Each structure stands twice: as structure tokens, then as C-alpha cells.
PDB file of C-alpha atoms and ligand atoms in Angstrom:
ATOM      1  CA  MET A   1       0.014   0.024  -0.003  1.00  0.00           C
ATOM      2  CA  ALA A   2       2.757   2.389   1.239  1.00  0.00           C
ATOM      3  CA  PHE A   3       4.797   1.229  -1.806  1.00  0.00           C
ATOM      4  CA  MET A   4       2.198   1.807  -4.165  1.00  0.00           C
ATOM      5  CA  PHE A   5       1.379   5.281  -2.866  1.00  0.00           C
ATOM      6  CA  LEU A   6       5.039   6.251  -3.252  1.00  0.00           C
ATOM      7  CA  ARG A   7       5.360   4.675  -6.907  1.00  0.00           C
ATOM      8  CA  GLU A   8       2.292   6.539  -8.297  1.00  0.00           C
ATOM      9  CA  SER A   9       3.094   9.754  -6.383  1.00  0.00           C
ATOM     10  CA  ILE A  10       6.636   9.940  -7.831  1.00  0.00           C
ATOM     11  CA  ARG A  11       5.265   9.146 -11.291  1.00  0.00           C
ATOM     12  CA  ALA A  12       2.805  11.916 -10.981  1.00  0.00           C
ATOM     13  CA  TYR A  13       5.713  14.397 -10.199  1.00  0.00           C
ATOM     14  CA  ARG A  14       7.857  13.075 -13.005  1.00  0.00           C
ATOM     15  CA  GLU A  15       4.858  13.239 -15.512  1.00  0.00           C
ATOM     16  CA  GLN A  16       3.830  16.806 -14.443  1.00  0.00           C
ATOM     17  CA  ASP A  17       7.015  18.442 -13.711  1.00  0.00           C
ATOM     18  CA  PRO A  18       9.604  18.697 -16.491  1.00  0.00           C
ATOM     19  CA  ALA A  19      12.245  19.653 -13.974  1.00  0.00           C
ATOM     20  CA  ALA A  20      12.209  16.098 -12.452  1.00  0.00           C
ATOM     21  CA  ARG A  21      14.932  14.084 -13.859  1.00  0.00           C
ATOM     22  CA  SER A  22      14.720  10.846 -11.996  1.00  0.00           C
ATOM     23  CA  ASP A  23      12.735   9.103  -9.313  1.00  0.00           C
ATOM     24  CA  LEU A  24      15.441   9.258  -6.785  1.00  0.00           C
ATOM     25  CA  GLU A  25      15.621  13.175  -7.425  1.00  0.00           C
ATOM     26  CA  VAL A  26      11.785  13.360  -6.780  1.00  0.00           C
ATOM     27  CA  LEU A  27      12.013  11.042  -3.579  1.00  0.00           C
ATOM     28  CA  LEU A  28      14.860  13.114  -2.201  1.00  0.00           C
ATOM     29  CA  CYS A  29      14.407  16.611  -3.481  1.00  0.00           C
ATOM     30  CA  TYR A  30      10.526  17.344  -3.545  1.00  0.00           C
ATOM     31  CA  PRO A  31       9.039  18.909  -0.432  1.00  0.00           C
ATOM     32  CA  GLY A  32       5.480  18.232  -1.669  1.00  0.00           C
ATOM     33  CA  LEU A  33       6.148  14.493  -1.728  1.00  0.00           C
ATOM     34  CA  HIS A  34       7.701  14.731   1.730  1.00  0.00           C
ATOM     35  CA  ALA A  35       4.623  16.712   3.135  1.00  0.00           C
ATOM     36  CA  LEU A  36       2.460  13.982   1.719  1.00  0.00           C
ATOM     37  CA  ILE A  37       4.365  11.218   3.509  1.00  0.00           C
ATOM     38  CA  TRP A  38       4.288  13.099   6.774  1.00  0.00           C
ATOM     39  CA  HIS A  39       0.523  13.517   6.159  1.00  0.00           C
ATOM     40  CA  ARG A  40      -0.153   9.829   5.665  1.00  0.00           C
ATOM     41  CA  ALA A  41       1.463   9.088   9.017  1.00  0.00           C
ATOM     42  CA  ALA A  42      -0.484  11.882  10.703  1.00  0.00           C
ATOM     43  CA  HIS A  43      -3.772  11.239   9.177  1.00  0.00           C
ATOM     44  CA  ALA A  44      -3.495   7.327  10.150  1.00  0.00           C
ATOM     45  CA  MET A  45      -3.096   8.622  13.724  1.00  0.00           C
ATOM     46  CA  TRP A  46      -5.800  11.061  13.460  1.00  0.00           C
ATOM     47  CA  ARG A  47      -8.300   8.286  12.346  1.00  0.00           C
ATOM     48  CA  ARG A  48      -7.256   6.320  15.514  1.00  0.00           C
ATOM     49  CA  ARG A  49      -8.089   9.399  17.511  1.00  0.00           C
ATOM     50  CA  LEU A  50      -4.501  10.002  18.530  1.00  0.00           C
ATOM     51  CA  TYR A  51      -4.980  13.583  17.908  1.00  0.00           C
ATOM     52  CA  LEU A  52      -2.035  15.091  19.783  1.00  0.00           C
ATOM     53  CA  PHE A  53       0.402  12.718  18.107  1.00  0.00           C
ATOM     54  CA  ALA A  54      -1.214  13.432  14.748  1.00  0.00           C
ATOM     55  CA  ARG A  55      -0.900  17.175  15.327  1.00  0.00           C
ATOM     56  CA  MET A  56       2.890  16.802  16.412  1.00  0.00           C
ATOM     57  CA  PHE A  57       3.630  14.761  13.356  1.00  0.00           C
ATOM     58  CA  SER A  58       1.952  17.274  11.071  1.00  0.00           C
ATOM     59  CA  HIS A  59       3.867  20.110  12.810  1.00  0.00           C
ATOM     60  CA  LEU A  60       7.259  18.171  12.211  1.00  0.00           C
ATOM     61  CA  GLY A  61       6.173  17.813   8.620  1.00  0.00           C
ATOM     62  CA  ARG A  62       5.500  21.524   8.595  1.00  0.00           C
ATOM     63  CA  PHE A  63       8.761  22.479  10.126  1.00  0.00           C
ATOM     64  CA  LEU A  64      10.720  20.205   7.570  1.00  0.00           C
ATOM     65  CA  THR A  65       8.854  21.127   4.374  1.00  0.00           C
ATOM     66  CA  GLY A  66       7.058  24.705   4.751  1.00  0.00           C
ATOM     67  CA  ILE A  67       3.635  22.810   3.855  1.00  0.00           C
ATOM     68  CA  GLU A  68       1.003  22.663   6.435  1.00  0.00           C
ATOM     69  CA  ILE A  69      -1.615  19.869   6.238  1.00  0.00           C
ATOM     70  CA  HIS A  70      -3.877  19.396   8.918  1.00  0.00           C
ATOM     71  CA  PRO A  71      -3.879  15.675   9.883  1.00  0.00           C
ATOM     72  CA  GLY A  72      -7.746  15.694   9.469  1.00  0.00           C
ATOM     73  CA  ALA A  73      -7.639  16.701   5.903  1.00  0.00           C
ATOM     74  CA  ARG A  74      -8.478  13.955   3.364  1.00  0.00           C
ATOM     75  CA  ILE A  75      -6.439  13.647   0.254  1.00  0.00           C
ATOM     76  CA  GLY A  76      -6.949  11.502  -2.811  1.00  0.00           C
ATOM     77  CA  ARG A  77      -4.163   9.803  -4.990  1.00  0.00           C
ATOM     78  CA  ARG A  78      -1.472  11.369  -7.054  1.00  0.00           C
ATOM     79  CA  LEU A  79      -1.685  14.826  -5.479  1.00  0.00           C
ATOM     80  CA  VAL A  80       1.197  16.871  -6.710  1.00  0.00           C
ATOM     81  CA  ILE A  81       2.210  20.079  -4.564  1.00  0.00           C
ATOM     82  CA  ASP A  82       4.792  21.962  -6.762  1.00  0.00           C
ATOM     83  CA  HIS A  83       7.461  24.064  -4.937  1.00  0.00           C
ATOM     84  CA  GLY A  84       5.152  23.831  -1.890  1.00  0.00           C
ATOM     85  CA  MET A  85       6.271  26.507   0.536  1.00  0.00           C
ATOM     86  CA  ALA A  86       3.417  28.111   2.347  1.00  0.00           C
ATOM     87  CA  VAL A  87       0.742  25.617   1.227  1.00  0.00           C
ATOM     88  CA  VAL A  88      -2.082  25.529   3.869  1.00  0.00           C
ATOM     89  CA  ILE A  89      -4.739  22.644   3.867  1.00  0.00           C
ATOM     90  CA  GLY A  90      -7.338  22.953   6.500  1.00  0.00           C
ATOM     91  CA  GLU A  91      -8.737  20.330   8.757  1.00  0.00           C
ATOM     92  CA  THR A  92     -11.977  19.425   6.838  1.00  0.00           C
ATOM     93  CA  ALA A  93     -10.662  19.927   3.462  1.00  0.00           C
ATOM     94  CA  GLU A  94     -11.004  17.273   0.846  1.00  0.00           C
ATOM     95  CA  ILE A  95      -9.017  16.789  -2.176  1.00  0.00           C
ATOM     96  CA  GLY A  96      -9.710  14.258  -5.202  1.00  0.00           C
ATOM     97  CA  ASP A  97      -7.362  12.507  -7.391  1.00  0.00           C
ATOM     98  CA  ASP A  98      -4.709  13.936  -9.769  1.00  0.00           C
ATOM     99  CA  VAL A  99      -4.841  17.443  -8.189  1.00  0.00           C
ATOM    100  CA  TYR A 100      -2.137  19.903  -8.996  1.00  0.00           C
ATOM    101  CA  LEU A 101      -1.355  22.670  -6.275  1.00  0.00           C
ATOM    102  CA  TYR A 102       1.326  25.329  -6.533  1.00  0.00           C
ATOM    103  CA  HIS A 103       3.130  27.004  -3.741  1.00  0.00           C
ATOM    104  CA  GLN A 104       1.098  29.442  -1.362  1.00  0.00           C
ATOM    105  CA  VAL A 105      -2.311  27.765  -1.972  1.00  0.00           C
ATOM    106  CA  THR A 106      -4.725  28.013   0.856  1.00  0.00           C
ATOM    107  CA  LEU A 107      -7.524  25.635   1.266  1.00  0.00           C
ATOM    108  CA  GLY A 108      -9.000  27.414   4.245  1.00  0.00           C
ATOM    109  CA  GLY A 109     -12.197  28.133   6.318  1.00  0.00           C
ATOM    110  CA  THR A 110     -14.120  31.336   6.717  1.00  0.00           C
ATOM    111  CA  THR A 111     -16.082  30.553   9.961  1.00  0.00           C
ATOM    112  CA  LEU A 112     -15.047  29.358  13.574  1.00  0.00           C
ATOM    113  CA  ALA A 113     -17.910  26.924  13.712  1.00  0.00           C
ATOM    114  CA  HIS A 114     -17.007  23.347  13.889  1.00  0.00           C
ATOM    115  CA  GLY A 115     -17.740  20.848  11.237  1.00  0.00           C
ATOM    116  CA  LYS A 116     -17.208  21.025   7.524  1.00  0.00           C
ATOM    117  CA  ARG A 117     -15.714  24.418   6.804  1.00  0.00           C
ATOM    118  CA  HIS A 118     -13.113  23.928   4.229  1.00  0.00           C
ATOM    119  CA  PRO A 119     -13.205  23.335   0.517  1.00  0.00           C
ATOM    120  CA  THR A 120     -13.826  20.039  -1.432  1.00  0.00           C
ATOM    121  CA  ILE A 121     -11.519  19.815  -4.547  1.00  0.00           C
ATOM    122  CA  GLY A 122     -12.586  17.441  -7.371  1.00  0.00           C
ATOM    123  CA  ASN A 123     -10.406  15.360  -9.588  1.00  0.00           C
ATOM    124  CA  ASN A 124      -8.003  16.811 -12.003  1.00  0.00           C
ATOM    125  CA  VAL A 125      -7.963  20.379 -10.582  1.00  0.00           C
ATOM    126  CA  ILE A 126      -5.135  22.655 -10.899  1.00  0.00           C
ATOM    127  CA  ILE A 127      -4.878  25.533  -8.381  1.00  0.00           C
ATOM    128  CA  GLY A 128      -2.303  28.241  -9.265  1.00  0.00           C
ATOM    129  CA  ALA A 129       0.256  29.918  -7.146  1.00  0.00           C
ATOM    130  CA  GLY A 130      -0.945  32.071  -4.258  1.00  0.00           C
ATOM    131  CA  ALA A 131      -4.538  31.122  -4.722  1.00  0.00           C
ATOM    132  CA  LYS A 132      -7.031  30.960  -1.881  1.00  0.00           C
ATOM    133  CA  VAL A 133     -10.039  28.819  -1.946  1.00  0.00           C
ATOM    134  CA  LEU A 134     -12.322  29.612   1.207  1.00  0.00           C
ATOM    135  CA  GLY A 135     -15.234  28.066   2.732  1.00  0.00           C
ATOM    136  CA  ALA A 136     -17.020  24.773   2.400  1.00  0.00           C
ATOM    137  CA  ILE A 137     -17.298  25.180  -1.236  1.00  0.00           C
ATOM    138  CA  THR A 138     -16.860  22.705  -4.053  1.00  0.00           C
ATOM    139  CA  VAL A 139     -14.492  22.880  -6.956  1.00  0.00           C
ATOM    140  CA  GLY A 140     -15.603  20.604  -9.857  1.00  0.00           C
ATOM    141  CA  ASP A 141     -13.518  17.975 -11.612  1.00  0.00           C
ATOM    142  CA  ASN A 142     -11.130  19.595 -14.080  1.00  0.00           C
ATOM    143  CA  ALA A 143     -11.546  23.104 -13.024  1.00  0.00           C
ATOM    144  CA  ARG A 144      -8.645  25.499 -13.167  1.00  0.00           C
ATOM    145  CA  ILE A 145      -8.047  28.280 -10.601  1.00  0.00           C
ATOM    146  CA  GLY A 146      -5.766  31.263 -11.613  1.00  0.00           C
ATOM    147  CA  SER A 147      -2.676  32.201  -9.539  1.00  0.00           C
ATOM    148  CA  ASN A 148      -3.705  34.637  -6.863  1.00  0.00           C
ATOM    149  CA  ALA A 149      -7.532  34.009  -7.271  1.00  0.00           C
ATOM    150  CA  VAL A 150      -9.662  34.370  -4.179  1.00  0.00           C
ATOM    151  CA  VAL A 151     -12.361  31.846  -4.687  1.00  0.00           C
ATOM    152  CA  LEU A 152     -15.562  32.252  -2.408  1.00  0.00           C
ATOM    153  CA  GLU A 153     -18.247  30.717  -4.716  1.00  0.00           C
ATOM    154  CA  PRO A 154     -18.318  26.971  -5.950  1.00  0.00           C
ATOM    155  CA  VAL A 155     -16.723  26.259  -9.285  1.00  0.00           C
ATOM    156  CA  PRO A 156     -18.417  24.315 -11.859  1.00  0.00           C
ATOM    157  CA  PRO A 157     -16.483  21.284 -13.275  1.00  0.00           C
ATOM    158  CA  GLY A 158     -14.260  22.176 -16.353  1.00  0.00           C
ATOM    159  CA  THR A 159     -14.370  25.852 -15.478  1.00  0.00           C
ATOM    160  CA  THR A 160     -11.338  28.454 -15.155  1.00  0.00           C
ATOM    161  CA  VAL A 161     -11.683  31.106 -12.718  1.00  0.00           C
ATOM    162  CA  VAL A 162      -9.488  34.035 -12.064  1.00  0.00           C
ATOM    163  CA  GLY A 163      -9.365  37.286 -10.040  1.00  0.00           C
ATOM    164  CA  ILE A 164     -10.521  38.518  -6.632  1.00  0.00           C
ATOM    165  CA  PRO A 165     -13.160  37.487  -6.120  1.00  0.00           C
ATOM    166  CA  ALA A 166     -12.614  34.735  -8.748  1.00  0.00           C
ATOM    167  CA  ARG A 167     -14.851  34.848 -11.705  1.00  0.00           C
ATOM    168  CA  PRO A 168     -15.097  32.330 -14.649  1.00  0.00           C
ATOM    169  CA  VAL A 169     -13.078  33.260 -17.927  1.00  0.00           C
ATOM    170  CA  GLU A 170     -13.280  31.958 -21.467  1.00  0.00           C
ATOM    171  CA  ARG A 171      -9.823  30.349 -22.383  1.00  0.00           C
ATOM    172  CA  LYS A 172      -8.269  32.331 -25.277  1.00  0.00           C
ATOM    173  CA  PRO A 173      -6.885  30.331 -28.306  1.00  0.00           C
ATOM    174  CA  ALA A 174      -3.193  30.166 -27.925  1.00  0.00           C
ATOM    175  CA  ARG A 175      -1.227  33.167 -29.781  1.00  0.00           C
ATOM    176  CA  ASP A 176       1.106  30.587 -31.208  1.00  0.00           C
ATOM    177  CA  PRO A 177      -0.448  27.391 -31.709  1.00  0.00           C
ATOM    178  CA  ALA A 178       3.116  25.776 -31.874  1.00  0.00           C
ATOM    179  CA  LEU A 179       3.574  26.660 -28.271  1.00  0.00           C
ATOM    180  CA  LYS A 180       2.298  24.178 -25.713  1.00  0.00           C
ATOM    181  CA  PRO A 181      -0.141  25.705 -23.277  1.00  0.00           C
ATOM    182  CA  PHE A 182      -0.028  26.004 -19.607  1.00  0.00           C
ATOM    183  CA  ASP A 183      -1.562  22.406 -19.546  1.00  0.00           C
ATOM    184  CA  ALA A 184       1.815  20.916 -19.257  1.00  0.00           C
ATOM    185  CA  TYR A 185       1.926  22.037 -15.762  1.00  0.00           C
ATOM    186  CA  GLY A 186      -0.923  20.118 -14.348  1.00  0.00           C
ATOM    187  CA  SER A 187      -3.699  19.388 -16.564  1.00  0.00           C
ATOM    188  CA  PRO A 188      -4.170  15.550 -16.943  1.00  0.00           C
ATOM    189  CA  PRO A 189      -1.790  14.222 -19.577  1.00  0.00           C
ATOM    190  CA  GLU A 190      -3.362  13.107 -22.841  1.00  0.00           C
ATOM    191  CA  GLY A 191      -5.079   9.816 -22.467  1.00  0.00           C
ATOM    192  CA  VAL A 192      -5.762   9.977 -18.704  1.00  0.00           C
ATOM    193  CA  LEU A 193      -8.964  12.037 -19.002  1.00  0.00           C
ATOM    194  CA  ASP A 194     -12.064   9.687 -19.463  1.00  0.00           C
ATOM    195  CA  PRO A 195     -12.982   9.782 -23.310  1.00  0.00           C
ATOM    196  CA  LEU A 196     -16.647  10.337 -22.409  1.00  0.00           C
ATOM    197  CA  LEU A 197     -15.680  13.333 -20.428  1.00  0.00           C
ATOM    198  CA  ARG A 198     -13.591  14.732 -23.009  1.00  0.00           C
ATOM    199  CA  ASP A 199     -16.387  14.413 -25.433  1.00  0.00           C
ATOM    200  CA  ILE A 200     -18.682  16.331 -23.030  1.00  0.00           C
ATOM    201  CA  GLU A 201     -16.147  18.994 -22.783  1.00  0.00           C
ATOM    202  CA  SER A 202     -15.601  19.477 -26.463  1.00  0.00           C
ATOM    203  CA  LEU A 203     -19.502  19.475 -27.065  1.00  0.00           C
ATOM    204  CA  ARG A 204     -19.658  22.001 -24.255  1.00  0.00           C
ATOM    205  CA  ALA A 205     -16.989  24.261 -25.854  1.00  0.00           C
ATOM    206  CA  GLU A 206     -18.870  23.949 -29.227  1.00  0.00           C
ATOM    207  CA  LEU A 207     -22.220  24.864 -27.695  1.00  0.00           C
ATOM    208  CA  ALA A 208     -20.625  27.986 -25.978  1.00  0.00           C
ATOM    209  CA  GLU A 209     -19.161  29.015 -29.343  1.00  0.00           C
ATOM    210  CA  PHE A 210     -22.489  28.622 -31.272  1.00  0.00           C
ATOM    211  CA  GLU A 211     -24.278  30.533 -28.362  1.00  0.00           C
ATOM    212  CA  ALA A 212     -21.849  33.386 -28.942  1.00  0.00           C
ATOM    213  CA  ARG A 213     -22.327  33.421 -32.514  1.00  0.00           C
ATOM    214  CA  VAL A 214     -26.064  33.411 -32.294  1.00  0.00           C
ATOM    215  CA  ALA A 215     -25.699  36.419 -29.849  1.00  0.00           C
ATOM    216  CA  ARG A 216     -23.541  38.468 -31.973  1.00  0.00           C
ATOM    217  CA  THR A 217     -25.771  37.741 -35.164  1.00  0.00           C
ATOM    218  CA  VAL A 218     -28.805  38.970 -33.141  1.00  0.00           C
ATOM    219  CA  ASP A 219     -26.875  42.183 -31.757  1.00  0.00           C
ATOM    220  CA  SER A 220     -25.654  42.969 -35.328  1.00  0.00           C
ATOM    221  CA  ARG A 221     -29.208  42.658 -36.819  1.00  0.00           C
ATOM    222  CA  ALA A 222     -30.728  44.609 -33.985  1.00  0.00           C
ATOM    223  CA  ASN A 223     -28.121  47.404 -34.469  1.00  0.00           C
ATOM    224  CA  ALA A 224     -28.651  47.454 -38.298  1.00  0.00           C
ATOM    225  CA  GLY A 225     -31.469  49.789 -38.897  1.00  0.00           C
ATOM    226  CA  GLY A 226     -33.339  49.199 -35.797  1.00  0.00           C
ATOM    227  CA  GLN A 227     -34.662  45.666 -36.954  1.00  0.00           C
ATOM    228  CA  ARG A 228     -36.299  43.778 -34.264  1.00  0.00           C
ATOM    229  CA  VAL A 229     -35.010  40.334 -33.211  1.00  0.00           C
ATOM    230  CA  GLY A 230     -37.052  37.856 -35.306  1.00  0.00           C
ATOM    231  CA  ASP A 231     -37.582  40.069 -38.282  1.00  0.00           C
ATOM    232  CA  PRO A 232     -36.887  38.523 -41.541  1.00  0.00           C
ATOM    233  CA  PRO A 233     -33.484  39.713 -43.207  1.00  0.00           C
TER     234      PRO A 233
HETATM  235  C1  COA B 301      -5.936  30.626 -14.827  1.00  0.00           C
HETATM  236  C2  COA B 301      -4.949  29.845 -15.803  1.00  0.00           C
HETATM  237  C3  COA B 301      -5.008  28.468 -15.734  1.00  0.00           C
HETATM  238  C4  COA B 301      -5.493  30.273 -17.234  1.00  0.00           C
HETATM  239  O1  COA B 301      -5.047  29.746 -18.170  1.00  0.00           O
HETATM  240  P1  COA B 301      -5.728  29.800 -19.740  1.00  0.00           P
HETATM  241  O2  COA B 301      -6.917  28.774 -19.760  1.00  0.00           O
HETATM  242  O3  COA B 301      -4.692  29.449 -20.646  1.00  0.00           O
HETATM  243  O4  COA B 301      -6.305  31.201 -19.829  1.00  0.00           O
HETATM  244  P2  COA B 301      -5.837  32.398 -20.754  1.00  0.00           P
HETATM  245  O5  COA B 301      -4.208  32.668 -20.610  1.00  0.00           O
HETATM  246  O6  COA B 301      -6.370  32.222 -22.178  1.00  0.00           O
HETATM  247  O7  COA B 301      -6.509  33.753 -20.150  1.00  0.00           O
HETATM  248  C5  COA B 301      -7.938  33.859 -20.225  1.00  0.00           C
HETATM  249  C6  COA B 301      -8.236  35.295 -19.326  1.00  0.00           C
HETATM  250  O8  COA B 301      -7.930  34.990 -18.008  1.00  0.00           O
HETATM  251  C7  COA B 301      -6.929  36.052 -17.643  1.00  0.00           C
HETATM  252  N1  COA B 301      -5.963  35.337 -16.622  1.00  0.00           N
HETATM  253  C8  COA B 301      -5.338  34.538 -16.685  1.00  0.00           C
HETATM  254  N2  COA B 301      -4.798  34.005 -15.553  1.00  0.00           N
HETATM  255  C9  COA B 301      -5.027  35.055 -14.874  1.00  0.00           C
HETATM  256  C10 COA B 301      -4.768  35.171 -13.348  1.00  0.00           C
HETATM  257  N3  COA B 301      -4.077  34.384 -12.727  1.00  0.00           N
HETATM  258  N4  COA B 301      -5.361  36.480 -12.688  1.00  0.00           N
HETATM  259  C11 COA B 301      -6.176  37.140 -13.402  1.00  0.00           C
HETATM  260  N5  COA B 301      -6.583  36.905 -14.780  1.00  0.00           N
HETATM  261  C12 COA B 301      -5.904  36.046 -15.456  1.00  0.00           C
HETATM  262  C13 COA B 301      -6.190  36.314 -18.879  1.00  0.00           C
HETATM  263  O9  COA B 301      -5.624  37.691 -19.006  1.00  0.00           O
HETATM  264  C14 COA B 301      -7.259  36.412 -20.027  1.00  0.00           C
HETATM  265  O10 COA B 301      -8.151  37.680 -19.708  1.00  0.00           O
HETATM  266  P3  COA B 301      -8.699  38.435 -21.182  1.00  0.00           P
HETATM  267  O11 COA B 301      -9.558  37.297 -21.721  1.00  0.00           O
HETATM  268  O12 COA B 301      -9.594  39.482 -20.518  1.00  0.00           O
HETATM  269  O13 COA B 301      -7.595  38.819 -21.920  1.00  0.00           O
HETATM  270  C15 COA B 301      -3.498  30.552 -15.844  1.00  0.00           C
HETATM  271  O14 COA B 301      -3.477  31.786 -16.196  1.00  0.00           O
HETATM  272  C16 COA B 301      -2.792  30.462 -14.531  1.00  0.00           C
HETATM  273  O15 COA B 301      -3.144  31.293 -13.632  1.00  0.00           O
HETATM  274  N6  COA B 301      -2.107  29.391 -14.255  1.00  0.00           N
HETATM  275  C17 COA B 301      -1.390  29.142 -12.951  1.00  0.00           C
HETATM  276  C18 COA B 301       0.101  29.123 -13.105  1.00  0.00           C
HETATM  277  C19 COA B 301       0.897  29.177 -11.878  1.00  0.00           C
HETATM  278  O16 COA B 301       0.551  29.483 -10.763  1.00  0.00           O
HETATM  279  N7  COA B 301       2.127  29.040 -12.246  1.00  0.00           N
HETATM  280  C20 COA B 301       3.178  28.967 -11.142  1.00  0.00           C
HETATM  281  C21 COA B 301       4.502  28.226 -11.708  1.00  0.00           C
HETATM  282  S1  COA B 301       5.649  28.418 -10.440  1.00  0.00           S
END
């Protein structure tokens, strides 16, 4: 079990980070991986109600890595924490599989009340450097959160949000199609995404483009000579 965790985590780092040259380098030099190892131990103690030991373990992990993960946080498989320094993951946060976090990301709470108060992050989500995701909100699968965004509302699956407070943005076509987009740093590699999901995403993009074209046509007709919408051309 522990061996499988290590093997697939190291593979995730190597697939997602072009700077990673060997498995040994990832094992020895990636604080994000070290933080996950500390968290696994702390979380196991937390589940056995050894709360103080769990907190002490997690504190040691924070001291050594600069990454603070509360032992109560539930983390899925193949999480990559790139650079890592100053990441904070709160007690009731939940993270799905294949998530990619950069440094200074906070998954924080906004209330002192006990119970669920931290975000739930879906699968294949990328959270850019310095982004804060606050409250018991859900970030859907395949969503992307821009660096330094402050996310206070739920993020639907497949959506990119940026800014303070974070709002959805349309993705612009690449200026130079020969250049690889940001995807290399965190989006699921080709072939990993469920084919059905990929089809749905592409249908959704086509629909959005079609709606935009219809809206532009309606606008230009309405502007041309005060024609009413629905009038014959
Ligand atoms: C959010 C992100 C994933 C969007 O990438 P994308 O889908 O390729 O989006 P685009 O570059 O086409 O930008 C779409 C719009 O969002 C804006 N935008 C992108 N990232 C933004 C950010 N972090 N904050 C504010 N606005 C941002 C762009 O200016 C553009 O706006 P416009 O249409 O008004 O011109 C990416 O910009 C990002 O922030 N990635 C995190 C990278 C990171 O943290 N790297 C750390 C490396 S150490």
C-alpha cells in the first residue's frame, strides 16, 4: 500500500514536472512529496483518535517542508504540490485524485464553527500559485484556478476562474499554436481524461461558441436599422 502510494506519487511528479529528472531526485528533493508522506502518517493517527500525536507529526512535517496539512484533511491519490512553500490545507478539506497545487495555495475556512468549513476539490483540478479557496465550497472536476485568485463561490466542473473574487473566464486560443499551453503544468496528460468526459467537454465548448455566434448575429441585426429580433432579413 505504502509502496504503491510512493510509486504512483513519484510517477505523477515526473509526468507533471519537466524539471524532475529521476525517481530518486523526486524522492529526495521534492518537499511536496515529503509533506504527503508526513500527512499519511499523521492522518492514520488522526483516524485512530491519537489527535495530539497526529498534530505533532503534522507540525514536524510543516517544520521540515514549509507545507501545512492538517492531519484531518482527506487527500486523494497522486496529489502534486509543486514548490510547496506556504501551502495550507485545513482540517475538513477534501482533495480528489490527480490534483495539482502550486506554492502558497490555501484551502481555508471562513468560519469558527466546527464541522465542515473547508473546500472540497474535485479530480484533475489545478490551483495556481497563491490562490485561496475559502469556505465549504466545491471545486468541480477539471476546474482551473488562476494564480492569486480568491475563490469564495463553488466552481463548476471544467471551469477556469481568476481574480478577486474569482470569476469564470473564457480560455483564449493560443497566440502561437506551436507553443504548448499551460496544460503541461498540471492538466491531466493526454489519455488520462475519461474519453466520455472529453467528448462532453468538447460539446460544451462547441455549444458555447455557437451561442456566442448567435448572440453576435442577433446584436448586429438589432443594430442594423433598428430591426427587431426575429424580423426576416
Ligand atoms: C488561470 C490559468 C490556468 C488560465 O490559463 P488559460 O486557460 O490558458 O487562460 P488564458 O491565458 O487564455 O486567459 C484567459 C483570461 O484570463 C486572464 N487571466 C489568466 N490568468 C489570470 C490570473 N491568474 N489572474 C487574473 N487574470 C488571469 C487572462 O488575462 C485572460 O483575460 P482576457 O480574456 O480578459 O484577456 C493560468 O493563467 C494560471 O493562472 N495558471 C497558474 C500558473 C501558476 O500558478 N504557475 C506557477 C508556476 S511556478
